[in-house]
PDB file of C-alpha atoms in Angstrom:
ATOM      1  CA  MET A  27      30.748  91.901  39.565  1.00 55.00           C
ATOM      2  CA  LYS A  28      29.605  91.401  35.984  1.00 75.00           C
ATOM      3  CA  MET A  29      31.343  88.819  33.792  1.00 82.00           C
ATOM      4  CA  SER A  30      32.488  89.648  30.301  1.00 88.00           C
ATOM      5  CA  LEU A  31      30.649  88.068  27.398  1.00 86.00           C
ATOM      6  CA  LYS A  32      33.670  86.016  26.395  1.00 88.00           C
ATOM      7  CA  SER A  33      34.109  84.535  29.870  1.00 90.00           C
ATOM      8  CA  ARG A  34      30.357  83.811  30.148  1.00 89.00           C
ATOM      9  CA  LYS A  35      30.363  81.935  26.842  1.00 86.00           C
ATOM     10  CA  GLU A  36      33.440  79.978  27.882  1.00 89.00           C
ATOM     11  CA  LEU A  37      31.860  79.012  31.217  1.00 90.00           C
ATOM     12  CA  VAL A  38      28.613  77.914  29.553  1.00 89.00           C
ATOM     13  CA  ARG A  39      30.505  75.976  26.870  1.00 87.00           C
ATOM     14  CA  LYS A  40      32.413  74.039  29.532  1.00 90.00           C
ATOM     15  CA  ALA A  41      29.235  73.267  31.488  1.00 91.00           C
ATOM     16  CA  LYS A  42      27.388  72.115  28.361  1.00 90.00           C
ATOM     17  CA  GLY A  43      29.306  68.829  28.199  1.00 87.00           C
ATOM     18  CA  ARG A  44      28.462  68.036  31.827  1.00 90.00           C
ATOM     19  CA  TYR A  45      24.834  69.103  31.390  1.00 92.00           C
ATOM     20  CA  LEU A  46      24.146  66.759  28.481  1.00 89.00           C
ATOM     21  CA  LYS A  47      25.515  63.705  30.331  1.00 91.00           C
ATOM     22  CA  VAL A  48      23.782  63.981  33.727  1.00 93.00           C
ATOM     23  CA  ASP A  49      20.246  63.209  34.921  1.00 93.00           C
ATOM     24  CA  LYS A  50      17.561  65.781  35.754  1.00 93.00           C
ATOM     25  CA  SER A  51      18.462  66.272  39.424  1.00 93.00           C
ATOM     26  CA  GLN A  52      22.041  67.162  38.511  1.00 94.00           C
ATOM     27  CA  LYS A  53      20.858  69.442  35.692  1.00 94.00           C
ATOM     28  CA  VAL A  54      19.005  71.538  38.275  1.00 94.00           C
ATOM     29  CA  VAL A  55      22.232  71.953  40.243  1.00 94.00           C
ATOM     30  CA  ILE A  56      24.181  72.951  37.125  1.00 94.00           C
ATOM     31  CA  LEU A  57      21.470  75.453  36.134  1.00 95.00           C
ATOM     32  CA  ASP A  58      21.473  77.025  39.608  1.00 94.00           C
ATOM     33  CA  GLU A  59      25.250  77.293  39.585  1.00 93.00           C
ATOM     34  CA  LEU A  60      25.423  78.848  36.108  1.00 93.00           C
ATOM     35  CA  SER A  61      22.526  81.196  36.755  1.00 93.00           C
ATOM     36  CA  LYS A  62      24.206  82.493  39.888  1.00 93.00           C
ATOM     37  CA  ASN A  63      27.635  82.864  38.253  1.00 90.00           C
ATOM     38  CA  THR A  64      26.657  84.326  34.881  1.00 90.00           C
ATOM     39  CA  GLY A  65      23.490  86.259  35.732  1.00 90.00           C
ATOM     40  CA  LEU A  66      21.647  84.617  32.831  1.00 90.00           C
ATOM     41  CA  SER A  67      18.103  83.349  33.317  1.00 93.00           C
ATOM     42  CA  ARG A  68      17.489  79.644  33.832  1.00 93.00           C
ATOM     43  CA  ASN A  69      15.193  79.472  30.803  1.00 93.00           C
ATOM     44  CA  TYR A  70      17.858  80.907  28.497  1.00 90.00           C
ATOM     45  CA  LEU A  71      20.482  78.614  30.001  1.00 92.00           C
ATOM     46  CA  THR A  72      18.325  75.535  29.363  1.00 91.00           C
ATOM     47  CA  GLN A  73      17.990  76.562  25.713  1.00 88.00           C
ATOM     48  CA  ILE A  74      21.735  77.028  25.368  1.00 87.00           C
ATOM     49  CA  LEU A  75      22.683  73.865  27.215  1.00 89.00           C
ATOM     50  CA  SER A  76      20.172  71.623  25.437  1.00 87.00           C
ATOM     51  CA  ALA A  77      21.762  72.565  22.080  1.00 76.00           C
ATOM     52  CA  LYS A  78      18.825  74.624  20.791  1.00 63.00           C
ATOM     53  CA  ILE A  79      21.089  77.676  20.519  1.00 63.00           C
ATOM     54  CA  ASP A  80      24.582  77.436  19.050  1.00 66.00           C
ATOM     55  CA  LEU A  81      27.141  79.599  20.831  1.00 65.00           C
ATOM     56  CA  THR A  82      29.782  79.138  18.177  1.00 67.00           C
ATOM     57  CA  CYS A  83      27.878  80.770  15.329  1.00 65.00           C
ATOM     58  CA  LYS A  84      29.215  84.136  14.262  1.00 69.00           C
ATOM     59  CA  ASN A  85      27.130  87.209  13.592  1.00 70.00           C
ATOM     60  CA  PRO A  86      25.920  87.510  10.002  1.00 70.00           C
ATOM     61  CA  ILE A  87      28.032  89.575   7.629  1.00 72.00           C
ATOM     62  CA  ASN A  88      26.869  93.159   7.458  1.00 75.00           C
ATOM     63  CA  ARG A  89      26.292  93.986   3.835  1.00 78.00           C
ATOM     64  CA  LYS A  90      26.269  97.495   2.463  1.00 83.00           C
ATOM     65  CA  ARG A  91      23.207  98.836   0.764  1.00 84.00           C
ATOM     66  CA  HIS A  92      23.299  99.343  -2.951  1.00 86.00           C
ATOM     67  CA  GLU A  93      23.788 102.968  -3.849  1.00 87.00           C
ATOM     68  CA  LYS A  94      20.665 104.595  -5.244  1.00 90.00           C
ATOM     69  CA  TYR A  95      22.529 107.332  -7.069  1.00 92.00           C
ATOM     70  CA  ASP A  96      25.887 107.305  -8.767  1.00 92.00           C
ATOM     71  CA  VAL A  97      28.391 110.174  -8.607  1.00 94.00           C
ATOM     72  CA  THR A  98      26.951 112.142 -11.534  1.00 95.00           C
ATOM     73  CA  ASP A  99      23.407 111.905 -10.159  1.00 95.00           C
ATOM     74  CA  ILE A 100      24.559 113.195  -6.769  1.00 94.00           C
ATOM     75  CA  PHE A 101      26.399 116.067  -8.446  1.00 96.00           C
ATOM     76  CA  TYR A 102      23.270 117.222 -10.302  1.00 95.00           C
ATOM     77  CA  LEU A 103      20.979 116.671  -7.325  1.00 93.00           C
ATOM     78  CA  THR A 104      23.163 118.825  -5.075  1.00 94.00           C
ATOM     79  CA  LYS A 105      23.249 121.499  -7.773  1.00 95.00           C
ATOM     80  CA  ILE A 106      19.435 121.543  -7.935  1.00 94.00           C
ATOM     81  CA  TRP A 107      19.292 121.505  -4.125  1.00 92.00           C
ATOM     82  CA  ARG A 108      21.468 124.655  -3.986  1.00 93.00           C
ATOM     83  CA  ILE A 109      19.368 126.397  -6.657  1.00 94.00           C
ATOM     84  CA  PHE A 110      16.210 125.855  -4.583  1.00 90.00           C
ATOM     85  CA  ASP A 111      17.956 127.287  -1.487  1.00 88.00           C
ATOM     86  CA  TYR A 112      18.603 123.971   0.333  1.00 88.00           C
ATOM     87  CA  PRO A 113      14.999 122.849   0.976  1.00 86.00           C
ATOM     88  CA  CYS A 114      14.259 120.014   3.359  1.00 83.00           C
ATOM     89  CA  GLY A 115      11.556 117.402   2.812  1.00 77.00           C
ATOM     90  CA  GLN A 116       8.997 119.287   4.904  1.00 69.00           C
ATOM     91  CA  ARG A 117       8.947 122.346   2.629  1.00 62.00           C
ATOM     92  CA  PHE A 118       7.377 120.480  -0.272  1.00 55.00           C
TER      93      PHE A 118
END
């Protein structure tokens, strides 16, 4: 059964504290356990657990593109488009 993303992140976050405190032989055990439970690869888990990747960072804000044409430009462009019988870009 596949774990949800939220539960996977929570499980990895809890194991991160243990992972940073133990020696190499115990790290192997923690990696095996997490890899089996979450389905994530060991390489990715080592990156997450060794603090190279931050799980708490949010996705960047999606910003809208600036409009190329204002309302009056769109009005006149659609008028011209109708006059030329609705051509597509391939007809020119």
